Coordinates of C-alpha atoms in Angstrom, one line a residue:
M28 CA 120.5 182.9 82.5
T29 CA 118.4 179.7 82.1
L30 CA 119.0 176.2 80.8
Q31 CA 117.7 177.2 77.4
D32 CA 120.4 179.9 77.1
I33 CA 123.3 177.4 77.5
Q34 CA 124.8 176.2 74.2
W35 CA 124.5 172.6 75.0
D36 CA 125.4 171.6 71.5
M37 CA 128.8 173.4 71.8
I38 CA 129.4 171.8 75.2
L39 CA 128.6 168.3 74.1
G40 CA 130.3 168.7 70.7
G41 CA 133.4 170.2 72.2
F42 CA 133.5 167.4 74.8
G43 CA 133.1 164.8 72.1
L44 CA 136.0 166.4 70.1
F45 CA 138.1 166.4 73.3
L46 CA 137.4 162.7 73.9
F47 CA 138.0 161.8 70.3
G48 CA 141.3 163.8 70.2
I49 CA 142.6 161.9 73.3
K50 CA 141.7 158.6 71.7
F51 CA 143.0 159.5 68.2
M52 CA 146.3 160.7 69.6
G53 CA 146.7 157.7 71.9
D54 CA 145.9 155.2 69.2
G55 CA 148.4 156.9 66.9
L56 CA 151.1 156.8 69.6
K57 CA 150.4 153.2 70.3
S58 CA 150.6 152.4 66.6
L59 CA 153.9 154.3 66.2
A60 CA 155.4 152.6 69.2
G61 CA 154.2 149.1 68.2
D62 CA 155.5 146.2 70.1
K63 CA 158.2 148.4 71.7
L64 CA 155.7 149.5 74.4
R65 CA 155.4 145.9 75.6
D66 CA 159.2 145.5 75.4
Y67 CA 159.9 148.6 77.4
I68 CA 157.4 147.7 80.1
D69 CA 158.7 144.2 80.3
K70 CA 162.4 145.0 80.1
Y71 CA 162.7 148.0 82.4
T72 CA 160.3 147.2 85.3
S73 CA 162.4 144.7 87.3
K74 CA 163.0 147.4 90.0
P75 CA 159.9 149.2 91.5
L76 CA 161.3 152.7 91.0
M77 CA 161.9 152.0 87.3
A78 CA 158.4 150.5 87.1
I79 CA 157.0 153.8 88.3
V80 CA 159.0 155.8 85.8
I81 CA 158.0 153.5 82.9
G82 CA 154.4 153.6 84.0
A83 CA 154.4 157.4 83.9
L84 CA 156.2 157.6 80.6
V85 CA 154.0 155.1 78.8
T86 CA 150.9 156.9 80.2
I87 CA 152.2 160.2 79.0
M88 CA 152.9 158.6 75.6
I89 CA 149.5 157.0 75.1
Q90 CA 147.5 159.5 77.1
S91 CA 145.5 156.9 79.1
S92 CA 146.3 155.4 82.5
S93 CA 143.5 152.8 81.8
A94 CA 145.3 151.6 78.7
T95 CA 148.6 151.4 80.6
T96 CA 146.8 149.3 83.3
A97 CA 145.3 147.1 80.6
I98 CA 148.7 146.4 79.0
T99 CA 150.1 145.6 82.5
I100 CA 147.2 143.3 83.3
G101 CA 148.0 141.4 80.1
L102 CA 151.6 141.0 81.0
V103 CA 150.9 139.8 84.5
R104 CA 148.2 137.4 83.2
A105 CA 150.7 136.0 80.7
G106 CA 153.1 135.3 83.5
L107 CA 155.6 137.8 82.1
M108 CA 155.4 140.2 85.1
R109 CA 155.1 140.0 88.9
L110 CA 152.3 141.8 90.8
E111 CA 155.0 143.9 92.5
Q112 CA 156.2 145.2 89.1
A113 CA 152.6 145.9 88.1
A114 CA 152.1 147.9 91.3
G115 CA 155.0 150.3 90.3
I116 CA 153.5 150.8 86.8
V117 CA 150.1 151.6 88.3
M118 CA 151.6 154.2 90.5
G119 CA 153.5 155.7 87.6
A120 CA 150.4 155.7 85.5
N121 CA 148.7 158.0 88.0
I122 CA 151.6 160.4 87.7
G123 CA 151.6 160.2 83.8
T124 CA 147.9 161.0 83.6
T125 CA 148.4 164.5 85.1
V126 CA 150.3 165.8 82.1
T127 CA 147.1 166.5 80.1
A128 CA 145.8 168.8 82.9
F129 CA 149.2 170.5 82.9
L130 CA 149.1 171.2 79.2
I131 CA 145.5 172.5 79.6
G132 CA 146.8 174.8 82.3
L133 CA 149.4 176.2 79.8
K134 CA 146.5 177.2 77.5
V135 CA 147.9 175.2 74.6
E136 CA 144.4 175.4 73.2
Q137 CA 145.1 178.8 71.6
F138 CA 147.3 176.9 69.1
A139 CA 144.9 174.0 68.6
L140 CA 143.9 174.7 65.0
F141 CA 147.5 175.0 63.9
F142 CA 148.1 171.5 65.1
V143 CA 144.9 170.3 63.4
F144 CA 146.1 172.0 60.1
A145 CA 149.6 170.5 60.4
G146 CA 148.2 167.0 61.2
G147 CA 145.7 167.2 58.3
V148 CA 148.4 168.2 55.8
V149 CA 150.6 165.3 56.9
I150 CA 147.8 162.7 56.8
S151 CA 146.7 164.0 53.3
F152 CA 150.0 164.2 51.6
A153 CA 152.4 161.8 53.4
K154 CA 153.2 158.6 51.5
R155 CA 154.8 156.6 54.3
K156 CA 152.5 154.9 56.8
K157 CA 154.7 156.0 59.8
S158 CA 154.5 159.7 58.6
R159 CA 150.7 159.5 58.4
T160 CA 150.6 158.0 61.9
V161 CA 152.6 161.0 63.1
G162 CA 150.1 163.2 61.4
E163 CA 147.3 161.4 63.3
I164 CA 149.1 162.1 66.6
V165 CA 149.4 165.8 65.8
M166 CA 145.8 166.1 64.6
G167 CA 144.6 164.3 67.7
F168 CA 146.6 166.7 69.9
G169 CA 145.0 169.6 68.1
L170 CA 141.5 168.3 68.2
L171 CA 141.8 167.5 71.9
F172 CA 142.5 171.2 72.7
Y173 CA 140.1 172.6 70.1
G174 CA 137.3 170.6 71.7
L175 CA 138.3 171.9 75.0
R176 CA 138.2 175.5 73.7
I177 CA 134.7 175.1 72.3
M178 CA 133.5 173.4 75.4
G179 CA 135.1 176.0 77.7
D180 CA 133.5 179.0 76.0
S181 CA 130.1 177.6 76.6
L182 CA 130.8 176.2 80.1
S183 CA 131.8 179.7 81.2
M184 CA 128.1 180.6 80.9
L185 CA 127.2 178.2 83.7
K186 CA 128.5 180.7 86.3
D187 CA 125.5 182.9 85.6
M188 CA 122.9 180.1 85.9
P189 CA 121.2 180.1 89.4
E190 CA 120.7 176.3 89.4
F191 CA 124.4 175.6 88.7
I192 CA 125.5 178.2 91.2
A193 CA 123.4 176.5 93.9
F194 CA 124.8 173.0 92.9
A195 CA 128.4 174.3 92.9
E196 CA 127.9 175.9 96.3
M197 CA 126.4 172.7 97.7
M198 CA 129.5 170.8 96.4
G199 CA 131.7 173.3 98.1
R200 CA 129.9 172.8 101.4
Q201 CA 129.7 169.0 100.9
P202 CA 133.0 167.8 99.4
L203 CA 131.8 164.2 99.5
L204 CA 129.1 165.1 96.9
A205 CA 131.9 166.6 94.6
L206 CA 133.9 163.4 95.2
L207 CA 131.0 161.3 94.1
A208 CA 130.3 163.5 91.1
G209 CA 133.9 163.3 89.9
T210 CA 133.9 159.5 90.4
V211 CA 130.7 158.9 88.5
L212 CA 131.6 161.3 85.6
T213 CA 135.1 159.7 85.1
A214 CA 133.6 156.2 85.3
L215 CA 131.0 157.1 82.7
I216 CA 133.5 158.6 80.2
Q217 CA 136.4 156.3 81.3
G218 CA 138.9 159.1 81.3
S219 CA 140.2 161.2 84.2
A220 CA 141.8 163.8 81.8
A221 CA 138.4 164.8 80.4
T222 CA 136.9 165.2 83.9
I223 CA 139.7 167.4 85.1
G224 CA 139.6 169.4 81.8
V225 CA 136.0 170.2 82.6
V226 CA 136.8 171.2 86.2
Q227 CA 139.7 173.4 85.0
K228 CA 137.3 175.3 82.6
L229 CA 134.7 175.7 85.3
V230 CA 137.3 177.1 87.8
E231 CA 138.7 179.4 85.2
A232 CA 135.1 180.8 84.6
G233 CA 134.6 181.2 88.3
A234 CA 131.7 178.7 88.3
M235 CA 133.4 176.3 90.8
S236 CA 135.3 177.0 94.0
M237 CA 138.5 175.2 95.0
S238 CA 136.6 173.4 97.8
A239 CA 134.4 171.7 95.2
A240 CA 137.0 171.3 92.4
L241 CA 139.6 169.4 94.4
P242 CA 137.3 166.6 95.6
F243 CA 136.0 166.4 92.0
V244 CA 139.7 165.8 91.0
F245 CA 140.2 163.3 93.7
G246 CA 137.0 161.5 92.6
S247 CA 138.4 161.2 89.1
N248 CA 141.3 159.1 90.5
I249 CA 138.7 156.5 91.7
G250 CA 136.6 156.7 88.6
T251 CA 139.5 155.9 86.3
T252 CA 139.9 152.5 88.0
I253 CA 136.4 151.4 86.8
T254 CA 137.8 150.3 83.4
G255 CA 140.3 147.9 85.0
V256 CA 137.6 146.6 87.4
F257 CA 135.2 145.8 84.5
A258 CA 138.1 144.2 82.5
A259 CA 138.9 142.0 85.5
I260 CA 135.3 140.8 86.1
G261 CA 135.3 137.1 85.0
G262 CA 139.0 137.4 84.1
S263 CA 142.0 135.7 85.5
L264 CA 143.3 136.0 89.1
A265 CA 146.2 138.1 87.9
A266 CA 143.8 140.6 86.2
K267 CA 141.7 140.8 89.3
R268 CA 144.7 141.4 91.6
T269 CA 146.1 144.1 89.3
A270 CA 142.8 145.9 89.0
G271 CA 142.3 145.5 92.8
L272 CA 145.8 147.0 93.4
H273 CA 145.0 150.0 91.2
T274 CA 141.7 150.5 93.0
L275 CA 143.2 150.1 96.5
F276 CA 146.0 152.5 95.7
N277 CA 143.6 155.2 94.4
V278 CA 140.9 154.8 97.0
I279 CA 143.3 155.0 100.0
G280 CA 145.1 158.0 98.4
T281 CA 141.7 159.7 97.8
L282 CA 140.6 159.1 101.4
I283 CA 143.8 160.7 102.7
G284 CA 143.3 163.6 100.4
M285 CA 139.8 164.2 101.6
L286 CA 140.9 164.0 105.3
L287 CA 143.5 166.7 104.5
L288 CA 141.3 168.7 102.1
Q289 CA 141.3 172.1 103.9
P290 CA 145.1 172.2 104.6
Y291 CA 145.7 171.0 101.0
I292 CA 143.5 173.8 99.6
L293 CA 145.4 176.4 101.7
L294 CA 148.7 175.0 100.4
I295 CA 147.6 175.3 96.8
Q296 CA 146.3 178.8 97.4
K297 CA 149.6 179.9 99.0
L298 CA 151.6 178.4 96.1
S299 CA 149.4 180.1 93.6
A300 CA 149.8 183.5 95.3
M301 CA 153.6 183.0 95.5
L302 CA 154.0 181.9 91.9
N303 CA 151.1 183.9 90.5
I304 CA 149.5 180.8 89.0
A305 CA 146.3 181.1 87.0
P306 CA 143.2 179.2 88.1
M307 CA 143.4 176.4 85.4
M308 CA 147.0 175.8 86.3
Q309 CA 146.1 175.7 90.0
I310 CA 144.0 172.6 89.4
A311 CA 146.8 171.0 87.3
V312 CA 149.4 171.7 90.0
A313 CA 147.0 170.3 92.7
H314 CA 146.5 167.2 90.6
I315 CA 150.2 166.7 90.0
L316 CA 151.2 167.2 93.7
F317 CA 148.4 165.0 94.9
N318 CA 149.3 162.0 92.6
V319 CA 153.1 162.4 93.1
G320 CA 152.6 162.8 96.9
A321 CA 150.5 159.6 97.0
T322 CA 153.1 157.7 95.1
I323 CA 155.9 158.8 97.4
L324 CA 153.8 158.0 100.4
F325 CA 152.9 154.5 99.2
F326 CA 156.2 153.5 97.6
P327 CA 157.8 152.2 100.8
F328 CA 154.7 150.0 101.4
L329 CA 154.6 148.5 97.9
K330 CA 155.2 144.9 99.0
Q331 CA 152.7 145.2 101.9
M332 CA 150.0 146.5 99.5
C333 CA 150.7 143.5 97.1
Q334 CA 150.4 141.1 100.1
L335 CA 147.1 142.8 101.1
V336 CA 145.7 142.4 97.6
K337 CA 146.7 138.7 97.5
K338 CA 144.8 138.2 100.8
L339 CA 141.8 140.1 99.7
I340 CA 141.8 138.2 96.3
P341 CA 143.1 134.7 97.3
G342 CA 144.2 132.1 94.8
Q343 CA 147.2 130.4 93.2
E344 CA 148.9 132.4 90.4
P345 CA 150.2 130.5 87.3
E346 CA 153.9 129.9 87.2
R347 CA 155.8 132.9 85.7
L348 CA 157.6 132.1 82.5
D349 CA 161.3 133.0 82.4
V350 CA 161.2 134.6 79.0
K351 CA 163.9 137.2 79.1
I352 CA 166.7 136.7 76.6
D353 CA 169.1 139.3 77.8
D354 CA 171.6 136.5 78.3
L355 CA 172.5 136.6 74.6
D356 CA 175.9 138.0 75.5
E357 CA 177.5 139.7 72.4
K358 CA 180.9 139.7 74.0
I359 CA 181.4 136.0 73.7
I360 CA 180.6 135.9 70.0
H361 CA 184.1 136.7 69.0
E362 CA 185.8 134.7 71.6
L363 CA 183.7 131.5 71.8
P364 CA 181.1 131.2 68.9
A365 CA 180.2 127.7 70.1
S366 CA 179.2 129.1 73.5
A367 CA 177.2 131.8 71.8
L368 CA 175.3 129.1 69.9
E369 CA 174.6 127.3 73.2
L370 CA 173.0 130.5 74.5
V371 CA 170.8 130.5 71.4
H372 CA 169.7 126.9 72.2
K373 CA 168.6 128.0 75.7
S374 CA 166.7 131.0 74.3
I375 CA 164.9 128.8 71.7
F376 CA 163.7 126.5 74.5
K377 CA 162.2 129.7 76.2
M378 CA 160.6 130.6 72.9
V379 CA 159.1 127.2 72.6
D380 CA 157.5 127.7 76.1
V381 CA 155.9 130.9 74.9
V382 CA 154.7 129.3 71.7
S383 CA 153.2 126.4 73.6
K384 CA 151.5 128.7 76.1
T385 CA 150.0 130.9 73.2
V386 CA 148.5 127.8 71.5
Q387 CA 147.1 126.6 74.9
E388 CA 145.5 130.1 75.3
A389 CA 144.0 129.9 71.8
K390 CA 142.6 126.5 72.6
S391 CA 141.1 127.8 75.9
Y392 CA 139.7 130.8 73.9
F393 CA 138.0 128.4 71.5
V394 CA 136.5 126.4 74.4
K395 CA 135.3 129.2 76.6
G396 CA 134.3 131.7 74.0
T397 CA 135.8 135.0 73.1
D398 CA 137.0 137.4 75.8
E399 CA 138.8 140.7 75.2
E400 CA 141.3 140.0 78.0
D401 CA 142.1 136.6 76.6
R402 CA 142.5 138.0 73.2
E403 CA 144.9 140.7 74.4
M404 CA 147.0 138.2 76.2
I405 CA 147.3 136.0 73.1
L406 CA 148.3 139.0 71.0
Q407 CA 150.9 140.0 73.6
S408 CA 152.3 136.5 73.6
E409 CA 152.5 136.5 69.8
A410 CA 154.3 139.9 70.0
L411 CA 156.7 138.3 72.4
I412 CA 157.3 135.4 69.9
N413 CA 158.1 138.0 67.3
S414 CA 160.5 139.7 69.7
F415 CA 162.3 136.4 70.2
D416 CA 162.5 135.9 66.5
A417 CA 164.0 139.3 65.9
K418 CA 166.5 139.2 68.7
I419 CA 167.7 135.7 68.1
T420 CA 168.0 136.2 64.4
Q421 CA 170.1 139.4 64.9
Y422 CA 172.3 137.5 67.3
L423 CA 172.8 134.6 64.9
M424 CA 173.6 137.0 62.1
Q425 CA 176.4 138.5 64.3
I426 CA 177.7 134.9 64.9
S427 CA 177.7 134.1 61.2
K428 CA 180.3 136.8 60.6
E429 CA 182.8 134.8 62.6
N430 CA 185.1 132.0 61.3
L431 CA 182.8 129.0 62.0
S432 CA 183.4 125.3 61.5
D433 CA 181.0 123.3 59.3
K434 CA 179.3 121.9 62.4
E435 CA 178.8 125.4 63.9
M436 CA 177.5 126.7 60.6
A437 CA 175.1 123.8 60.4
D438 CA 174.0 124.5 64.0
L439 CA 173.5 128.2 63.1
N440 CA 171.3 127.4 60.1
L441 CA 169.3 124.9 62.1
N442 CA 168.6 127.5 64.8
L443 CA 167.5 130.0 62.2
Q444 CA 165.1 127.6 60.6
V445 CA 163.7 126.5 64.0
I446 CA 162.9 130.1 65.2
K447 CA 161.3 130.9 61.8
N448 CA 159.0 127.8 62.1
L449 CA 158.2 128.7 65.7
E450 CA 157.4 132.3 64.7
R451 CA 155.1 131.0 61.9
I452 CA 153.2 128.8 64.4
G453 CA 152.6 132.0 66.5
D454 CA 151.2 133.8 63.4
L455 CA 148.9 130.9 62.6
T456 CA 147.7 130.8 66.2
V457 CA 146.6 134.4 65.9
N458 CA 144.8 133.5 62.6
L459 CA 142.9 130.9 64.5
V460 CA 141.9 133.5 67.1
E461 CA 140.6 135.8 64.4
F462 CA 138.4 132.9 63.0
F463 CA 137.1 132.3 66.5
E464 CA 136.3 136.0 66.8
M465 CA 134.4 136.0 63.5
V466 CA 132.1 133.3 64.8
S467 CA 131.6 135.1 68.2
E468 CA 130.8 138.4 66.5
D469 CA 128.2 136.6 64.4
Q470 CA 126.7 135.4 67.8
S471 CA 126.8 131.9 66.5
S472 CA 128.8 128.7 67.5
F473 CA 130.2 125.5 66.2
S474 CA 128.4 122.2 66.5
A475 CA 129.4 119.7 69.2
G476 CA 131.0 117.4 66.6
A477 CA 133.0 120.3 65.1
K478 CA 134.3 121.4 68.5
E479 CA 135.4 117.8 69.3
E480 CA 137.3 117.6 66.0
V481 CA 139.1 120.9 66.5
L482 CA 140.1 120.0 70.1
Q483 CA 141.4 116.6 68.9
M484 CA 143.6 118.4 66.4
F485 CA 144.7 120.9 69.1
D486 CA 145.7 118.0 71.4
L487 CA 147.7 116.2 68.6
F488 CA 149.5 119.4 67.8
D489 CA 150.5 119.9 71.4
H490 CA 152.1 116.4 71.3
M491 CA 153.8 117.0 68.0
L492 CA 155.3 120.3 69.2
A493 CA 156.8 118.6 72.3
Q494 CA 158.0 115.7 70.1
S495 CA 159.7 118.1 67.6
V496 CA 161.5 119.8 70.4
R497 CA 162.8 116.5 71.6
V498 CA 164.1 115.7 68.1
Y499 CA 165.7 119.2 68.0
E500 CA 167.4 118.5 71.3
S501 CA 168.4 114.8 70.7
Q502 CA 168.4 114.6 66.9
D503 CA 167.0 111.1 67.3
Y504 CA 165.8 109.6 64.0
T505 CA 163.4 107.2 65.8
L506 CA 161.6 110.1 67.4
Y507 CA 161.5 111.8 64.0
S508 CA 159.9 108.7 62.4
A509 CA 157.2 108.7 65.1
L510 CA 156.5 112.4 64.5
L511 CA 156.0 111.7 60.8
E512 CA 153.4 109.1 61.7
D513 CA 151.7 111.8 63.8
E514 CA 151.8 114.1 60.8
N515 CA 150.0 111.5 58.7
Y516 CA 147.4 111.1 61.5
M517 CA 146.9 114.9 61.6
D518 CA 146.3 114.9 57.8
L519 CA 143.8 112.1 58.3
L520 CA 142.0 114.0 61.1
E521 CA 141.8 117.1 58.9
Y522 CA 140.4 115.0 56.0
K523 CA 137.8 113.3 58.2
A524 CA 136.8 116.6 59.9
R525 CA 136.3 118.2 56.4
Q526 CA 134.1 115.3 55.2
N527 CA 132.1 115.3 58.5
H528 CA 131.7 119.1 58.1
F529 CA 130.3 118.8 54.6
E530 CA 127.9 116.1 55.7
R531 CA 126.7 118.2 58.6
M532 CA 126.1 121.1 56.2
S533 CA 124.1 118.8 53.8
R534 CA 122.0 117.7 56.8
Q535 CA 121.6 121.4 57.8
E536 CA 123.1 120.6 61.2
C537 CA 125.5 123.5 60.7
S538 CA 123.2 126.5 61.1
S539 CA 125.8 129.3 61.2
A540 CA 127.0 130.5 57.8
V541 CA 130.1 132.2 59.3
A542 CA 131.1 129.1 61.4
G543 CA 130.5 126.9 58.4
S544 CA 132.7 129.2 56.3
V545 CA 135.7 129.4 58.6
F546 CA 135.7 125.8 59.9
C547 CA 137.8 124.5 57.0
D548 CA 140.2 127.4 57.5
I549 CA 140.6 126.5 61.1
L550 CA 141.4 122.9 60.2
G551 CA 143.8 124.0 57.5
N552 CA 145.7 126.3 60.0
L553 CA 146.0 123.5 62.6
E554 CA 147.4 121.2 59.9
R555 CA 149.9 123.8 58.8
M556 CA 151.0 124.4 62.4
A557 CA 151.6 120.6 62.6
D558 CA 153.7 120.8 59.4
H559 CA 155.9 123.4 61.0
T560 CA 156.7 121.1 63.9
C561 CA 157.8 118.5 61.3
N562 CA 159.9 121.1 59.6
I563 CA 161.7 121.7 62.9
A564 CA 162.4 118.0 63.4
R565 CA 163.5 117.5 59.7
C566 CA 166.0 120.3 59.9
A567 CA 167.4 118.8 63.1
I568 CA 167.8 115.4 61.4
E569 CA 169.4 116.9 58.3
S570 CA 171.8 118.9 60.6
S571 CA 172.8 115.7 62.3
G572 CA 173.6 114.1 58.9
I573 CA 176.0 117.0 58.2
E574 CA 177.7 116.4 61.5
A575 CA 178.0 112.7 60.9
A576 CA 179.5 113.3 57.5
E577 CA 182.0 115.8 59.1
K578 CA 183.1 113.1 61.6
H579 CA 183.8 110.6 58.8

């Protein structure tokens, strides 16, 4: 057997299908879950043990511990989650990522094409988008295992190739070499499941011994942290600490595994003999026991690990926003509708905090230039705004069924209009980010004058949002009058910026066609955002007029 005899096209093609299947299935699951993923992670991770469970379940769902870590980094960076919560999720993600290896061990691949067929039928004939997404998940699942089957058939030929036999024997004698190979391969393909799938096929074919396979598996745990490390480079302090925590946890666990390698191999071999486990499943069991064991070992030292990471990566974290709205108690709706409305007021102020922070992030995004992590954080904040909108609206609809006074009904209508305007500001902020991205992807930029005009409008909007909240809180007509003057000034800034923009274009100072095209859209969005702050204040003043009429 020589290198020329190996069907490299089948190995590479099968491996490509395997990677595509994992991504296709994961993307479908994320699309199906939507914003609920973020909600579940945010809501159920207040206790470390629950954080581990959620981390494992989400990773099983989206088939990517790297993706789970990326979501977690975004939540920590947004101030929505503590590092201690993130530590639990990272530990859980390591457990969740073992499920693919377990399914491979069950030899699900023999049914792969049935899943591809079922998924293809659903995608082709389903009319609802959600149904087609389910079809994508099923097809991705089938392609994952079909790719593995194609790859496995060709990989089995390696056991007869002298060069590979010599390399496998060397890895068996030098576990550190196998560890390094597993780390590098996983880092290159950014997926531990794929690395372990290859190892399982090689072990099944008899081309790799357990002494080489287990260090390879351990190395995949280190390699899977590379994605988070790259994401954290140049990112926020929270991102660096979360990625550092993930790396620290996996590196220490791997070192312990390597120190206990021979006893661990004997344990797996004894379990395999007792339970009559096939070679592929032996790797899956070894992977599961290792990751679960590491989690159990490190769980009592969760706080100490977080403290160590904070010392290794020093700095001051931003203040964490208190954004939970679980205090919307449904029990008091029937008894005290007025108190329920007061809870809504408090939740709206929290929503304002998130809206303000999202706009500030968009402004920073504009100044610094596009960054994937910044974009992810803005999208998550906007998803949180949508969550506020949905939950508060539902709560207000329940209140509306009660016997309310005119004042309470006016207050309810005011709150509904306020949250809708806030939600719309969040949407427009995301639109701004999309315009900024278009310019970045074109590898162009705005002129200095254009940047100054946009930042001036951003600063005025910040002031107007704060002013509108004061009007909402106090229903002070004097403040409202001042806000209307600010709105006129915003309109003037937009008009002048447009005129200046056209003059720059005529003088050919605006060299970028894309930046020139979207600049007026950016100005328009900022002006509309300012209009929504005036809507909030106007609704508050109109509501106060109703209350005054009721008193008379």
